[in-house]
XYZ file of N, CA and C in Angstrom:
492
model
N 17.875 -24.698 -13.371
C 16.531 -24.270 -13.285
C 16.191 -23.301 -14.369
N 15.138 -23.607 -15.034
C 14.723 -22.681 -16.209
C 14.122 -21.430 -15.625
N 14.188 -20.334 -16.460
C 13.649 -19.047 -16.137
C 12.064 -19.167 -16.044
N 11.335 -18.690 -15.073
C 9.989 -18.798 -14.948
C 9.232 -18.034 -15.984
N 9.792 -16.940 -16.394
C 9.173 -16.163 -17.447
C 9.338 -16.841 -18.850
N 10.485 -17.366 -19.116
C 10.618 -17.970 -20.465
C 9.956 -19.344 -20.459
N 9.609 -19.929 -19.330
C 8.899 -21.270 -19.496
C 7.523 -21.164 -19.932
N 7.003 -19.966 -19.751
C 5.641 -19.680 -20.166
C 5.660 -18.967 -21.517
N 5.061 -19.713 -22.574
C 5.083 -19.173 -23.909
C 4.500 -17.788 -24.032
N 3.287 -17.615 -23.290
C 2.697 -16.261 -23.561
C 3.452 -15.206 -22.900
N 4.212 -15.446 -21.671
C 5.099 -14.460 -21.228
C 6.209 -14.127 -22.018
N 6.811 -15.186 -22.646
C 7.920 -15.064 -23.585
C 7.538 -14.211 -24.667
N 6.395 -14.441 -25.288
C 6.002 -13.631 -26.407
C 5.652 -12.186 -26.003
N 5.138 -12.010 -24.837
C 4.917 -10.624 -24.355
C 6.266 -9.894 -24.192
N 7.179 -10.600 -23.530
C 8.504 -10.043 -23.318
C 9.210 -9.661 -24.675
N 9.168 -10.462 -25.628
C 9.811 -10.172 -26.976
C 9.074 -8.936 -27.555
N 7.686 -8.847 -27.636
C 7.021 -7.834 -28.368
C 6.929 -6.539 -27.585
N 7.217 -6.536 -26.242
C 7.059 -5.278 -25.529
C 8.346 -4.826 -24.820
N 9.419 -5.124 -25.454
C 10.685 -4.859 -24.829
C 10.868 -3.347 -24.568
N 10.532 -2.468 -25.506
C 10.611 -0.879 -25.396
C 9.691 -0.544 -24.275
N 8.478 -1.024 -24.259
C 7.525 -0.567 -23.221
C 7.942 -1.040 -21.874
N 8.596 -2.182 -21.626
C 9.261 -2.624 -20.350
C 10.273 -1.666 -19.931
N 11.146 -1.281 -20.892
C 12.244 -0.372 -20.565
C 11.601 1.010 -20.156
N 10.593 1.475 -20.798
C 9.979 2.737 -20.511
C 9.267 2.692 -19.100
N 8.559 1.480 -18.757
C 7.900 1.435 -17.418
C 8.841 1.170 -16.388
N 9.924 0.463 -16.491
C 10.875 0.261 -15.483
C 11.698 1.454 -15.153
N 12.091 2.155 -16.191
C 12.757 3.457 -16.054
C 14.251 3.227 -15.551
N 14.480 3.370 -14.330
C 15.804 3.044 -13.636
C 15.956 1.598 -13.683
N 17.243 1.222 -14.045
C 17.595 -0.295 -14.009
C 16.767 -1.081 -15.036
N 16.394 -0.377 -16.125
C 15.579 -1.088 -17.148
C 16.333 -2.293 -17.756
N 17.550 -2.000 -18.183
C 18.311 -3.097 -18.830
C 18.599 -4.219 -17.834
N 18.806 -3.876 -16.581
C 19.087 -4.858 -15.568
C 17.753 -5.764 -15.391
N 16.568 -5.215 -15.198
C 15.404 -6.099 -15.126
C 15.096 -6.774 -16.496
N 15.348 -6.183 -17.608
C 15.136 -6.929 -18.835
C 15.993 -8.158 -18.936
N 17.277 -7.962 -18.498
C 18.249 -9.129 -18.509
C 17.792 -10.181 -17.538
N 17.198 -9.786 -16.434
C 16.759 -10.748 -15.457
C 15.554 -11.499 -16.064
N 14.594 -10.772 -16.678
C 13.489 -11.361 -17.303
C 13.809 -12.366 -18.409
N 14.881 -12.029 -19.164
C 15.300 -12.910 -20.145
C 16.261 -13.958 -19.739
N 16.857 -13.840 -18.608
C 17.953 -14.652 -18.153
C 17.736 -16.029 -18.124
N 18.791 -16.863 -17.955
C 18.670 -18.318 -18.112
C 18.092 -18.997 -16.672
N 18.214 -18.171 -15.589
C 17.760 -18.743 -14.322
C 17.175 -17.636 -13.482
N 16.513 -18.190 -12.366
C 15.991 -17.215 -11.427
C 17.004 -16.449 -10.617
N 16.760 -15.345 -10.207
C 17.566 -14.582 -9.354
C 16.817 -14.028 -8.127
N 17.416 -14.187 -6.978
C 16.712 -13.649 -5.758
C 16.835 -12.130 -5.808
N 15.711 -11.492 -5.499
C 15.695 -9.952 -5.583
C 15.863 -9.643 -3.953
N 17.036 -9.151 -3.585
C 17.296 -8.945 -2.252
C 16.594 -7.750 -1.674
N 16.276 -6.760 -2.443
C 15.342 -5.653 -2.012
C 13.953 -6.164 -1.651
N 13.434 -7.032 -2.423
C 12.131 -7.712 -2.183
C 12.169 -8.584 -0.959
N 13.426 -9.301 -0.748
C 13.556 -10.051 0.428
C 13.541 -9.372 1.683
N 14.317 -8.324 1.756
C 14.460 -7.627 3.035
C 13.613 -6.403 3.194
N 13.149 -5.796 2.162
C 12.345 -4.543 2.194
C 11.072 -4.666 1.332
N 10.468 -5.870 1.397
C 9.377 -6.174 0.355
C 8.349 -5.121 0.190
N 7.586 -4.723 1.115
C 6.565 -3.648 0.771
C 7.126 -2.348 0.360
N 8.303 -1.938 0.889
C 8.951 -0.737 0.400
C 9.381 -0.796 -0.990
N 10.008 -1.895 -1.380
C 10.425 -2.059 -2.676
C 9.243 -2.002 -3.708
N 8.113 -2.819 -3.279
C 6.972 -2.873 -4.142
C 6.425 -1.499 -4.323
N 6.332 -0.702 -3.280
C 5.890 0.690 -3.371
C 6.756 1.578 -4.252
N 8.074 1.409 -4.134
C 8.963 2.092 -5.019
C 8.819 1.778 -6.468
N 8.443 0.444 -6.714
C 8.313 0.015 -8.087
C 6.734 0.151 -8.531
N 6.031 0.807 -7.696
C 4.610 1.193 -7.965
C 3.785 -0.032 -8.140
N 3.997 -0.987 -7.382
C 3.116 -2.271 -7.252
C 2.217 -2.238 -6.164
N 1.233 -1.256 -6.212
C 0.438 -0.985 -4.975
C -0.563 -2.053 -4.730
N -1.229 -2.665 -5.755
C -2.029 -3.769 -5.606
C -1.425 -5.031 -4.859
N -0.167 -5.255 -5.405
C 0.626 -6.366 -4.808
C 0.914 -6.105 -3.448
N 1.317 -4.893 -3.071
C 1.662 -4.537 -1.743
C 0.445 -4.736 -0.772
N -0.781 -4.320 -1.340
C -1.992 -4.367 -0.560
C -2.198 -5.901 -0.252
N -1.978 -6.857 -1.250
C -2.247 -8.339 -1.120
C -1.184 -8.819 -0.056
N 0.066 -8.364 -0.127
C 1.079 -8.817 0.967
C 0.664 -8.236 2.371
N 0.164 -7.015 2.410
C -0.285 -6.429 3.642
C -1.447 -7.230 4.222
N -2.304 -7.690 3.389
C -3.466 -8.482 3.901
C -2.976 -9.776 4.417
N -2.039 -10.465 3.805
C -1.448 -11.687 4.285
C -0.753 -11.447 5.685
N -0.068 -10.459 5.810
C 0.635 -10.069 7.028
C -0.419 -9.738 8.130
N -1.418 -9.032 7.733
C -2.560 -8.779 8.701
C -3.217 -9.999 9.233
N -3.522 -10.959 8.406
C -4.062 -12.237 8.699
C -3.079 -12.966 9.611
N -1.848 -13.036 9.292
C -0.977 -13.726 10.213
C -0.836 -13.021 11.594
N -0.818 -11.647 11.592
C -0.891 -10.964 12.834
C -2.052 -11.272 13.576
N -3.212 -11.286 12.923
C -4.577 -11.668 13.612
C -4.491 -12.979 14.143
N -3.882 -14.037 13.448
C -3.786 -15.282 14.053
C -2.887 -15.374 15.257
N -1.708 -14.643 15.197
C -0.902 -14.619 16.306
C -1.513 -13.949 17.523
N -2.301 -12.847 17.293
C -3.036 -12.235 18.395
C -4.093 -13.205 19.084
N -4.835 -13.784 18.128
C -5.786 -14.810 18.593
C -5.203 -15.819 19.484
N -3.987 -16.338 19.102
C -3.302 -17.378 19.964
C -2.770 -16.727 21.224
N -2.252 -15.641 21.168
C -1.586 -15.073 22.395
C -2.687 -14.643 23.369
N -3.681 -13.987 22.909
C -4.699 -13.399 23.878
C -5.784 -14.449 24.348
N -6.212 -15.262 23.351
C -7.434 -16.118 23.687
C -7.127 -17.686 23.603
N -5.984 -17.981 23.011
C -5.570 -19.466 22.748
C -6.729 -20.054 21.969
N -7.205 -19.340 20.976
C -8.389 -19.814 20.130
C -7.918 -20.599 18.869
N -6.611 -20.404 18.522
C -6.062 -21.117 17.355
C -5.031 -22.089 17.726
N -4.940 -23.221 17.018
C -3.839 -24.137 17.201
C -2.479 -23.822 16.651
N -2.516 -22.689 15.960
C -1.186 -22.282 15.372
C -0.429 -21.443 16.332
N 0.845 -21.849 16.663
C 1.567 -21.157 17.744
C 2.277 -19.980 17.131
N 2.792 -19.053 18.008
C 3.408 -17.898 17.501
C 4.647 -18.132 16.832
N 5.399 -19.202 17.117
C 6.611 -19.531 16.338
C 6.233 -20.043 14.992
N 5.087 -20.687 14.855
C 4.673 -21.103 13.481
C 4.263 -19.912 12.633
N 3.551 -18.994 13.266
C 3.206 -17.758 12.525
C 4.409 -16.967 12.111
N 5.360 -16.834 13.028
C 6.661 -16.165 12.724
C 7.368 -16.824 11.518
N 7.303 -18.253 11.549
C 7.924 -18.952 10.421
C 7.177 -18.721 9.176
N 5.748 -18.572 9.271
C 5.020 -18.232 8.005
C 5.386 -16.809 7.490
N 5.633 -15.920 8.387
C 6.109 -14.548 8.000
C 7.450 -14.629 7.293
N 8.340 -15.405 7.829
C 9.719 -15.585 7.188
C 9.510 -16.215 5.794
N 8.582 -17.190 5.746
C 8.397 -17.800 4.475
C 7.783 -16.939 3.426
N 6.920 -16.021 3.872
C 6.275 -14.942 3.022
C 7.475 -14.052 2.435
N 8.352 -13.668 3.352
C 9.540 -12.788 2.977
C 10.334 -13.529 1.919
N 10.625 -14.830 2.239
C 11.414 -15.596 1.310
C 10.777 -15.777 -0.119
N 9.464 -15.897 -0.053
C 8.775 -16.070 -1.398
C 8.884 -14.731 -2.129
N 8.629 -13.670 -1.443
C 8.785 -12.285 -1.936
C 10.135 -12.152 -2.609
N 11.168 -12.632 -1.941
C 12.503 -12.447 -2.447
C 12.818 -13.262 -3.645
N 12.366 -14.590 -3.708
C 12.540 -15.449 -4.659
C 11.728 -15.178 -5.958
N 10.458 -14.667 -5.648
C 9.541 -14.411 -6.725
C 9.352 -13.031 -7.054
N 10.064 -12.157 -6.355
C 9.957 -10.707 -6.590
C 10.007 -10.278 -8.038
N 11.059 -10.746 -8.718
C 11.218 -10.333 -10.124
C 10.078 -10.782 -10.956
N 9.497 -12.035 -10.692
C 8.332 -12.490 -11.447
C 7.145 -11.700 -11.180
N 6.950 -11.419 -9.839
C 5.865 -10.548 -9.486
C 5.928 -9.232 -10.270
N 7.075 -8.645 -10.200
C 7.326 -7.423 -10.964
C 6.948 -7.469 -12.504
N 7.428 -8.560 -13.003
C 7.123 -8.830 -14.495
C 5.693 -8.826 -14.688
N 5.046 -9.591 -13.821
C 3.519 -9.753 -13.951
C 2.782 -8.405 -13.836
N 3.292 -7.570 -12.934
C 2.860 -6.215 -12.623
C 3.038 -5.376 -13.822
N 4.204 -5.435 -14.353
C 4.530 -4.609 -15.662
C 3.686 -5.088 -16.846
N 3.451 -6.382 -16.922
C 2.611 -6.961 -17.979
C 1.169 -6.425 -17.813
N 0.667 -6.457 -16.648
C -0.733 -5.945 -16.491
C -0.809 -4.342 -16.705
N 0.201 -3.650 -16.258
C 0.238 -2.237 -16.531
C 0.351 -1.784 -17.973
N 1.161 -2.604 -18.732
C 1.315 -2.316 -20.097
C 0.158 -2.646 -20.848
N -0.553 -3.808 -20.511
C -1.684 -4.221 -21.208
C -2.852 -3.217 -21.070
N -2.979 -2.735 -19.815
C -3.996 -1.721 -19.523
C -3.757 -0.309 -19.987
N -2.420 -0.074 -20.285
C -2.086 1.256 -20.783
C -1.953 2.178 -19.513
N -1.500 1.645 -18.416
C -1.458 2.461 -17.143
C -0.429 3.682 -17.289
N -0.784 4.658 -16.529
C 0.112 5.925 -16.561
C 1.236 5.802 -15.604
N 1.302 4.794 -14.696
C 2.350 4.723 -13.686
C 3.612 4.255 -14.425
N 4.526 5.151 -14.810
C 5.739 4.803 -15.472
C 6.949 5.094 -14.620
N 7.917 4.223 -14.524
C 9.050 4.466 -13.676
C 8.905 4.082 -12.280
N 9.652 4.782 -11.504
C 9.696 4.410 -9.992
C 9.128 5.600 -9.256
N 8.815 5.448 -8.055
C 8.186 6.514 -7.213
C 8.794 6.467 -5.826
N 9.470 7.606 -5.474
C 9.992 7.667 -4.192
C 8.870 7.928 -3.034
N 7.824 8.510 -3.472
C 6.570 8.692 -2.621
C 6.023 7.278 -2.538
N 6.182 6.449 -3.465
C 5.537 5.119 -3.494
C 6.100 4.264 -2.246
N 7.325 4.675 -1.761
C 7.926 3.974 -0.673
C 7.035 4.212 0.593
N 6.423 5.443 0.684
C 5.535 5.661 1.777
C 4.174 4.836 1.636
N 3.709 4.803 0.400
C 2.584 3.995 0.120
C 2.896 2.474 0.523
N 4.057 2.019 0.098
C 4.390 0.605 0.500
C 4.420 0.459 2.030
N 5.029 1.475 2.739
C 5.119 1.351 4.110
C 3.737 1.345 4.762
N 2.844 2.207 4.212
C 1.483 2.237 4.713
C 0.739 0.924 4.418
N 0.771 0.453 3.220
C 0.033 -0.721 2.783
C 0.577 -2.044 3.313
N 1.900 -2.100 3.449
C 2.555 -3.319 3.803
C 2.928 -3.436 5.212
N 2.962 -2.290 5.931
C 3.499 -2.332 7.341
C 2.448 -1.813 8.266
N 2.033 -0.586 8.079
C 1.075 0.151 9.014
C -0.297 -0.420 8.988
N -0.823 -0.700 7.701
C -2.156 -1.224 7.567
C -2.378 -2.531 8.293
N -1.368 -3.673 8.023
C -1.580 -4.771 8.729
C -1.555 -4.666 10.301
N -0.627 -3.779 10.836
C -0.499 -3.499 12.198
C -1.845 -2.997 12.770
N -2.374 -1.985 12.024
C -3.674 -1.332 12.455
C -4.885 -2.263 12.387
N -4.876 -3.092 11.393
C -5.984 -4.026 11.259
C -5.910 -5.061 12.394
N -4.713 -5.639 12.618
C -4.538 -6.615 13.786
C -4.876 -5.984 15.115
N -4.329 -4.785 15.368
C -4.434 -4.157 16.655
C -5.936 -3.694 16.859
N -6.574 -3.205 15.870
C -7.924 -2.801 16.022
C -8.858 -4.015 16.280
N -8.548 -5.073 15.542
C -9.319 -6.369 15.712
C -9.150 -6.919 17.170
N -7.951 -6.857 17.641
C -7.675 -7.310 18.989
C -8.368 -6.528 19.978
N -8.319 -5.179 19.834
C -9.030 -4.335 20.850
C -10.520 -4.642 20.741
N -11.113 -4.746 19.499
C -12.510 -4.953 19.485
C -12.850 -6.330 20.091
N -12.021 -7.374 19.803
C -12.403 -8.765 20.409
C -12.182 -8.707 21.841
N -11.226 -7.954 22.402
C -10.973 -7.989 23.833
C -12.267 -7.374 24.505
N -12.709 -6.223 23.912
C -13.941 -5.547 24.434
C -15.113 -6.437 24.408
N -15.283 -7.185 23.335
C -16.457 -8.018 23.102
C -16.476 -9.308 24.032
N -15.227 -9.816 24.226
C -15.072 -11.119 24.974
C -14.633 -10.967 26.468
N -14.446 -9.749 26.923
C -14.040 -9.689 28.399
C -15.347 -10.098 29.282
N -14.909 -10.466 30.401
C -15.939 -10.905 31.343
C -16.673 -9.770 32.062
């Protein structure tokens, strides 16, 4: 399997011309990620697989964490709609499987998502360099608490509106 970064000519050119910037932005494990970005094949990112939003927060990918949180909130909302009102045809086990698939995609494409985030940040001249331990809290908030709060609040509102 060819590397997803090298297969795209624009990404390959960006990687070659911004090697120093990538090392500066990644900070810890810079050489490790650079080797993965240049490597011959895809590697699963186990941190992204098992701790997706926390890893994204640590790597300061807040926008991406927000998108993942919205997907989780949508799946939670669908599960709640099925459990409480039987309004969706998607069962809870299917929604659970979709959550696992989302985790798997984050693990398999985590390094690529990180590369695209770095590319966007370097192109914009973003100030967020390195890693952030406080970002883990942001990741927990955006990827775990926010979806739970959205799904729960929506469920309460719907129960109040639709009760007899």
